[in-house]
Amino acid sequence: MNPYIYVLNTNGILFLLSIIFYIFPPKKINNLYGYRTHRSMLNEDIWNFANTLFNKTFMVYAGVSFLAGILFAYLATKEITWQPMVLVLLTILVCIIKTEKGISNTFNEEGKRK
């Protein structure tokens, strides 16, 4: 497979999803769309905070992941295989960790702002 098509199918789709989530964030707590964890769904304030923070970090890191994937494709002397998928995984993990830390630093266990 062409390395550029591979990167577009992995990192490009991730970046496109991040733009969609940023433009159309969830308005109310739901079980279908948005950053849904037990802590983020405690109340509306945490829900809005978590989704705003996740969407911003997701767009930044997905963009970096996409550019890094294109760079991998450009510099590849052999076929690229796992590198773009690792970038996708790292992007998602970093966004989740940053959002959970943001929730912990801003809200207490009962869901009230510190």
mmCIF file of N, CA, C and O in Angstrom, residues 11-77:
data_model
loop_
_atom_site.group_PDB
_atom_site.id
_atom_site.type_symbol
_atom_site.label_atom_id
_atom_site.label_comp_id
_atom_site.label_asym_id
_atom_site.label_seq_id
_atom_site.Cartn_x
_atom_site.Cartn_y
_atom_site.Cartn_z
ATOM 1 N N ASN A 11 -3.989 8.379 10.391
ATOM 2 C CA ASN A 11 -3.813 9.662 11.053
ATOM 3 C C ASN A 11 -4.693 10.761 10.454
ATOM 4 O O ASN A 11 -5.136 11.652 11.163
ATOM 5 N N GLY A 12 -4.952 10.678 9.160
ATOM 6 C CA GLY A 12 -5.813 11.672 8.515
ATOM 7 C C GLY A 12 -7.246 11.586 9.013
ATOM 8 O O GLY A 12 -7.889 12.606 9.271
ATOM 9 N N ILE A 13 -7.763 10.367 9.158
ATOM 10 C CA ILE A 13 -9.122 10.192 9.670
ATOM 11 C C ILE A 13 -9.205 10.640 11.123
ATOM 12 O O ILE A 13 -10.182 11.262 11.537
ATOM 13 N N LEU A 14 -8.167 10.352 11.898
ATOM 14 C CA LEU A 14 -8.141 10.802 13.292
ATOM 15 C C LEU A 14 -8.186 12.329 13.359
ATOM 16 O O LEU A 14 -8.927 12.904 14.161
ATOM 17 N N PHE A 15 -7.415 12.995 12.507
ATOM 18 C CA PHE A 15 -7.407 14.454 12.481
ATOM 19 C C PHE A 15 -8.769 14.993 12.040
ATOM 20 O O PHE A 15 -9.274 15.969 12.608
ATOM 21 N N LEU A 16 -9.396 14.361 11.063
ATOM 22 C CA LEU A 16 -10.719 14.774 10.619
ATOM 23 C C LEU A 16 -11.747 14.629 11.743
ATOM 24 O O LEU A 16 -12.579 15.515 11.960
ATOM 25 N N LEU A 17 -11.676 13.526 12.481
ATOM 26 C CA LEU A 17 -12.583 13.338 13.628
ATOM 27 C C LEU A 17 -12.359 14.409 14.685
ATOM 28 O O LEU A 17 -13.314 14.892 15.306
ATOM 29 N N SER A 18 -11.106 14.781 14.918
ATOM 30 C CA SER A 18 -10.830 15.819 15.919
ATOM 31 C C SER A 18 -11.434 17.151 15.504
ATOM 32 O O SER A 18 -11.954 17.892 16.348
ATOM 33 N N ILE A 19 -11.407 17.454 14.223
ATOM 34 C CA ILE A 19 -12.018 18.700 13.736
ATOM 35 C C ILE A 19 -13.532 18.643 13.909
ATOM 36 O O ILE A 19 -14.160 19.621 14.344
ATOM 37 N N ILE A 20 -14.129 17.501 13.588
ATOM 38 C CA ILE A 20 -15.586 17.340 13.743
ATOM 39 C C ILE A 20 -15.980 17.490 15.209
ATOM 40 O O ILE A 20 -16.952 18.190 15.534
ATOM 41 N N PHE A 21 -15.231 16.851 16.122
ATOM 42 C CA PHE A 21 -15.537 16.972 17.553
ATOM 43 C C PHE A 21 -15.360 18.408 18.038
ATOM 44 O O PHE A 21 -16.105 18.861 18.902
ATOM 45 N N TYR A 22 -14.384 19.123 17.494
ATOM 46 C CA TYR A 22 -14.144 20.501 17.907
ATOM 47 C C TYR A 22 -15.266 21.418 17.413
ATOM 48 O O TYR A 22 -15.734 22.288 18.149
ATOM 49 N N ILE A 23 -15.713 21.227 16.179
ATOM 50 C CA ILE A 23 -16.750 22.078 15.611
ATOM 51 C C ILE A 23 -18.135 21.753 16.188
ATOM 52 O O ILE A 23 -18.936 22.649 16.425
ATOM 53 N N PHE A 24 -18.387 20.468 16.411
ATOM 54 C CA PHE A 24 -19.694 20.029 16.906
ATOM 55 C C PHE A 24 -19.559 19.312 18.247
ATOM 56 O O PHE A 24 -19.724 18.099 18.330
ATOM 57 N N PRO A 25 -19.242 20.054 19.320
ATOM 58 C CA PRO A 25 -19.121 19.395 20.625
ATOM 59 C C PRO A 25 -20.500 18.973 21.140
ATOM 60 O O PRO A 25 -21.520 19.550 20.743
ATOM 61 N N PRO A 26 -20.547 17.989 22.016
ATOM 62 C CA PRO A 26 -21.838 17.577 22.562
ATOM 63 C C PRO A 26 -22.404 18.669 23.463
ATOM 64 O O PRO A 26 -21.671 19.320 24.203
ATOM 65 N N LYS A 27 -23.688 18.868 23.371
ATOM 66 C CA LYS A 27 -24.321 19.943 24.142
ATOM 67 C C LYS A 27 -24.752 19.484 25.530
ATOM 68 O O LYS A 27 -24.657 20.229 26.481
ATOM 69 N N LYS A 28 -25.234 18.238 25.630
ATOM 70 C CA LYS A 28 -25.707 17.711 26.903
ATOM 71 C C LYS A 28 -25.057 16.357 27.162
ATOM 72 O O LYS A 28 -24.572 15.701 26.244
ATOM 73 N N ILE A 29 -25.090 15.941 28.404
ATOM 74 C CA ILE A 29 -24.555 14.630 28.771
ATOM 75 C C ILE A 29 -25.356 13.560 28.050
ATOM 76 O O ILE A 29 -26.587 13.561 28.083
ATOM 77 N N ASN A 30 -24.656 12.676 27.370
ATOM 78 C CA ASN A 30 -25.311 11.595 26.644
ATOM 79 C C ASN A 30 -24.402 10.368 26.633
ATOM 80 O O ASN A 30 -23.247 10.442 27.016
ATOM 81 N N ASN A 31 -24.935 9.244 26.176
ATOM 82 C CA ASN A 31 -24.166 8.000 26.137
ATOM 83 C C ASN A 31 -23.649 7.668 24.750
ATOM 84 O O ASN A 31 -23.145 6.569 24.528
ATOM 85 N N LEU A 32 -23.763 8.596 23.804
ATOM 86 C CA LEU A 32 -23.371 8.297 22.434
ATOM 87 C C LEU A 32 -22.190 9.103 21.919
ATOM 88 O O LEU A 32 -21.391 8.599 21.143
ATOM 89 N N TYR A 33 -22.078 10.357 22.321
ATOM 90 C CA TYR A 33 -21.151 11.269 21.658
ATOM 91 C C TYR A 33 -20.457 12.148 22.678
ATOM 92 O O TYR A 33 -21.097 12.711 23.560
ATOM 93 N N GLY A 34 -19.148 12.260 22.587
ATOM 94 C CA GLY A 34 -18.384 13.126 23.459
ATOM 95 C C GLY A 34 -17.396 12.345 24.297
ATOM 96 O O GLY A 34 -17.251 11.129 24.162
ATOM 97 N N TYR A 35 -16.707 13.049 25.163
ATOM 98 C CA TYR A 35 -15.745 12.434 26.075
ATOM 99 C C TYR A 35 -16.540 11.854 27.240
ATOM 100 O O TYR A 35 -16.989 12.585 28.120
ATOM 101 N N ARG A 36 -16.725 10.548 27.243
ATOM 102 C CA ARG A 36 -17.612 9.901 28.214
ATOM 103 C C ARG A 36 -16.819 8.993 29.147
ATOM 104 O O ARG A 36 -16.419 7.904 28.778
ATOM 105 N N THR A 37 -16.594 9.475 30.341
ATOM 106 C CA THR A 37 -16.071 8.646 31.421
ATOM 107 C C THR A 37 -16.989 8.849 32.620
ATOM 108 O O THR A 37 -17.838 9.747 32.611
ATOM 109 N N HIS A 38 -16.817 8.022 33.626
ATOM 110 C CA HIS A 38 -17.661 8.169 34.811
ATOM 111 C C HIS A 38 -17.512 9.564 35.407
ATOM 112 O O HIS A 38 -18.504 10.215 35.759
ATOM 113 N N ARG A 39 -16.275 10.027 35.520
ATOM 114 C CA ARG A 39 -16.040 11.340 36.125
ATOM 115 C C ARG A 39 -16.566 12.472 35.261
ATOM 116 O O ARG A 39 -17.064 13.471 35.768
ATOM 117 N N SER A 40 -16.442 12.346 33.943
ATOM 118 C CA SER A 40 -16.881 13.445 33.082
ATOM 119 C C SER A 40 -18.397 13.561 33.020
ATOM 120 O O SER A 40 -18.921 14.603 32.642
ATOM 121 N N MET A 41 -19.093 12.512 33.400
ATOM 122 C CA MET A 41 -20.559 12.523 33.327
ATOM 123 C C MET A 41 -21.220 12.782 34.684
ATOM 124 O O MET A 41 -22.438 12.629 34.809
ATOM 125 N N LEU A 42 -20.447 13.203 35.690
ATOM 126 C CA LEU A 42 -21.024 13.461 37.012
ATOM 127 C C LEU A 42 -21.999 14.632 36.993
ATOM 128 O O LEU A 42 -23.051 14.567 37.607
ATOM 129 N N ASN A 43 -21.631 15.709 36.321
ATOM 130 C CA ASN A 43 -22.539 16.851 36.212
ATOM 131 C C ASN A 43 -22.223 17.634 34.934
ATOM 132 O O ASN A 43 -21.247 17.363 34.248
ATOM 133 N N GLU A 44 -23.068 18.594 34.644
ATOM 134 C CA GLU A 44 -22.959 19.357 33.399
ATOM 135 C C GLU A 44 -21.687 20.197 33.344
ATOM 136 O O GLU A 44 -21.089 20.362 32.272
ATOM 137 N N ASP A 45 -21.246 20.731 34.480
ATOM 138 C CA ASP A 45 -20.035 21.548 34.513
ATOM 139 C C ASP A 45 -18.807 20.712 34.148
ATOM 140 O O ASP A 45 -17.988 21.128 33.325
ATOM 141 N N ILE A 46 -18.671 19.542 34.733
ATOM 142 C CA ILE A 46 -17.543 18.670 34.411
ATOM 143 C C ILE A 46 -17.646 18.214 32.955
ATOM 144 O O ILE A 46 -16.638 18.149 32.244
ATOM 145 N N TRP A 47 -18.843 17.899 32.509
ATOM 146 C CA TRP A 47 -19.052 17.445 31.125
ATOM 147 C C TRP A 47 -18.556 18.493 30.127
ATOM 148 O O TRP A 47 -17.811 18.184 29.205
ATOM 149 N N ASN A 48 -18.966 19.745 30.334
ATOM 150 C CA ASN A 48 -18.547 20.814 29.424
ATOM 151 C C ASN A 48 -17.043 21.045 29.495
ATOM 152 O O ASN A 48 -16.388 21.221 28.460
ATOM 153 N N PHE A 49 -16.498 21.062 30.708
ATOM 154 C CA PHE A 49 -15.057 21.253 30.877
ATOM 155 C C PHE A 49 -14.276 20.129 30.198
ATOM 156 O O PHE A 49 -13.329 20.387 29.448
ATOM 157 N N ALA A 50 -14.650 18.885 30.458
ATOM 158 C CA ALA A 50 -13.925 17.731 29.924
ATOM 159 C C ALA A 50 -13.996 17.686 28.405
ATOM 160 O O ALA A 50 -12.988 17.419 27.740
ATOM 161 N N ASN A 51 -15.150 17.954 27.840
ATOM 162 C CA ASN A 51 -15.276 17.911 26.385
ATOM 163 C C ASN A 51 -14.529 19.056 25.716
ATOM 164 O O ASN A 51 -13.919 18.866 24.663
ATOM 165 N N THR A 52 -14.539 20.227 26.317
ATOM 166 C CA THR A 52 -13.777 21.344 25.763
ATOM 167 C C THR A 52 -12.286 21.048 25.795
ATOM 168 O O THR A 52 -11.588 21.222 24.788
ATOM 169 N N LEU A 53 -11.789 20.584 26.942
ATOM 170 C CA LEU A 53 -10.365 20.281 27.075
ATOM 171 C C LEU A 53 -9.961 19.130 26.154
ATOM 172 O O LEU A 53 -8.951 19.213 25.456
ATOM 173 N N PHE A 54 -10.748 18.063 26.124
ATOM 174 C CA PHE A 54 -10.421 16.925 25.271
ATOM 175 C C PHE A 54 -10.410 17.327 23.801
ATOM 176 O O PHE A 54 -9.495 16.948 23.058
ATOM 177 N N ASN A 55 -11.407 18.086 23.366
ATOM 178 C CA ASN A 55 -11.478 18.460 21.958
ATOM 179 C C ASN A 55 -10.304 19.331 21.535
ATOM 180 O O ASN A 55 -9.770 19.165 20.433
ATOM 181 N N LYS A 56 -9.886 20.247 22.399
ATOM 182 C CA LYS A 56 -8.732 21.088 22.070
ATOM 183 C C LYS A 56 -7.448 20.274 21.992
ATOM 184 O O LYS A 56 -6.685 20.394 21.029
ATOM 185 N N THR A 57 -7.201 19.448 23.000
ATOM 186 C CA THR A 57 -5.971 18.649 22.974
ATOM 187 C C THR A 57 -6.015 17.601 21.865
ATOM 188 O O THR A 57 -4.991 17.318 21.240
ATOM 189 N N PHE A 58 -7.191 17.052 21.601
ATOM 190 C CA PHE A 58 -7.332 16.053 20.547
ATOM 191 C C PHE A 58 -6.995 16.656 19.188
ATOM 192 O O PHE A 58 -6.288 16.050 18.385
ATOM 193 N N MET A 59 -7.454 17.864 18.926
ATOM 194 C CA MET A 59 -7.166 18.488 17.640
ATOM 195 C C MET A 59 -5.671 18.788 17.500
ATOM 196 O O MET A 59 -5.086 18.551 16.444
ATOM 197 N N VAL A 60 -5.045 19.281 18.546
ATOM 198 C CA VAL A 60 -3.620 19.593 18.484
ATOM 199 C C VAL A 60 -2.801 18.325 18.275
ATOM 200 O O VAL A 60 -1.954 18.255 17.361
ATOM 201 N N TYR A 61 -3.024 17.317 19.095
ATOM 202 C CA TYR A 61 -2.215 16.109 19.008
ATOM 203 C C TYR A 61 -2.537 15.274 17.773
ATOM 204 O O TYR A 61 -1.651 14.613 17.225
ATOM 205 N N ALA A 62 -3.765 15.313 17.301
ATOM 206 C CA ALA A 62 -4.090 14.608 16.060
ATOM 207 C C ALA A 62 -3.414 15.299 14.874
ATOM 208 O O ALA A 62 -2.963 14.630 13.939
ATOM 209 N N GLY A 63 -3.324 16.618 14.919
ATOM 210 C CA GLY A 63 -2.611 17.350 13.873
ATOM 211 C C GLY A 63 -1.125 17.024 13.873
ATOM 212 O O GLY A 63 -0.521 16.808 12.814
ATOM 213 N N VAL A 64 -0.537 16.971 15.056
ATOM 214 C CA VAL A 64 0.877 16.605 15.167
ATOM 215 C C VAL A 64 1.080 15.172 14.688
ATOM 216 O O VAL A 64 2.043 14.877 13.965
ATOM 217 N N SER A 65 0.176 14.289 15.061
ATOM 218 C CA SER A 65 0.247 12.891 14.633
ATOM 219 C C SER A 65 0.138 12.775 13.117
ATOM 220 O O SER A 65 0.868 12.001 12.481
ATOM 221 N N PHE A 66 -0.744 13.552 12.518
ATOM 222 C CA PHE A 66 -0.908 13.533 11.069
ATOM 223 C C PHE A 66 0.357 14.023 10.371
ATOM 224 O O PHE A 66 0.838 13.399 9.412
ATOM 225 N N LEU A 67 0.928 15.121 10.858
ATOM 226 C CA LEU A 67 2.161 15.643 10.260
ATOM 227 C C LEU A 67 3.330 14.673 10.442
ATOM 228 O O LEU A 67 4.137 14.488 9.530
ATOM 229 N N ALA A 68 3.406 14.051 11.605
ATOM 230 C CA ALA A 68 4.464 13.072 11.838
ATOM 231 C C ALA A 68 4.285 11.854 10.933
ATOM 232 O O ALA A 68 5.266 11.296 10.420
ATOM 233 N N GLY A 69 3.040 11.447 10.711
ATOM 234 C CA GLY A 69 2.777 10.333 9.805
ATOM 235 C C GLY A 69 3.178 10.661 8.379
ATOM 236 O O GLY A 69 3.762 9.820 7.676
ATOM 237 N N ILE A 70 2.882 11.873 7.936
ATOM 238 C CA ILE A 70 3.307 12.306 6.594
ATOM 239 C C ILE A 70 4.827 12.324 6.509
ATOM 240 O O ILE A 70 5.414 11.902 5.500
ATOM 241 N N LEU A 71 5.487 12.773 7.573
ATOM 242 C CA LEU A 71 6.950 12.776 7.603
ATOM 243 C C LEU A 71 7.495 11.353 7.534
ATOM 244 O O LEU A 71 8.459 11.088 6.801
ATOM 245 N N PHE A 72 6.882 10.426 8.276
ATOM 246 C CA PHE A 72 7.281 9.017 8.184
ATOM 247 C C PHE A 72 7.134 8.501 6.752
ATOM 248 O O PHE A 72 8.003 7.800 6.246
ATOM 249 N N ALA A 73 6.024 8.830 6.112
ATOM 250 C CA ALA A 73 5.785 8.366 4.748
ATOM 251 C C ALA A 73 6.815 8.952 3.782
ATOM 252 O O ALA A 73 7.279 8.271 2.868
ATOM 253 N N TYR A 74 7.183 10.206 3.995
ATOM 254 C CA TYR A 74 8.158 10.864 3.124
ATOM 255 C C TYR A 74 9.559 10.279 3.305
ATOM 256 O O TYR A 74 10.287 10.082 2.332
ATOM 257 N N LEU A 75 9.924 10.003 4.547
ATOM 258 C CA LEU A 75 11.270 9.516 4.840
ATOM 259 C C LEU A 75 11.416 8.002 4.726
ATOM 260 O O LEU A 75 12.527 7.490 4.834
ATOM 261 N N ALA A 76 10.320 7.302 4.512
ATOM 262 C CA ALA A 76 10.357 5.839 4.515
ATOM 263 C C ALA A 76 11.175 5.312 3.337
ATOM 264 O O ALA A 76 10.943 5.663 2.184
ATOM 265 N N THR A 77 12.157 4.474 3.672
ATOM 266 C CA THR A 77 12.921 3.804 2.622
ATOM 267 C C THR A 77 12.307 2.446 2.325
ATOM 268 O O THR A 77 12.460 1.916 1.244
#
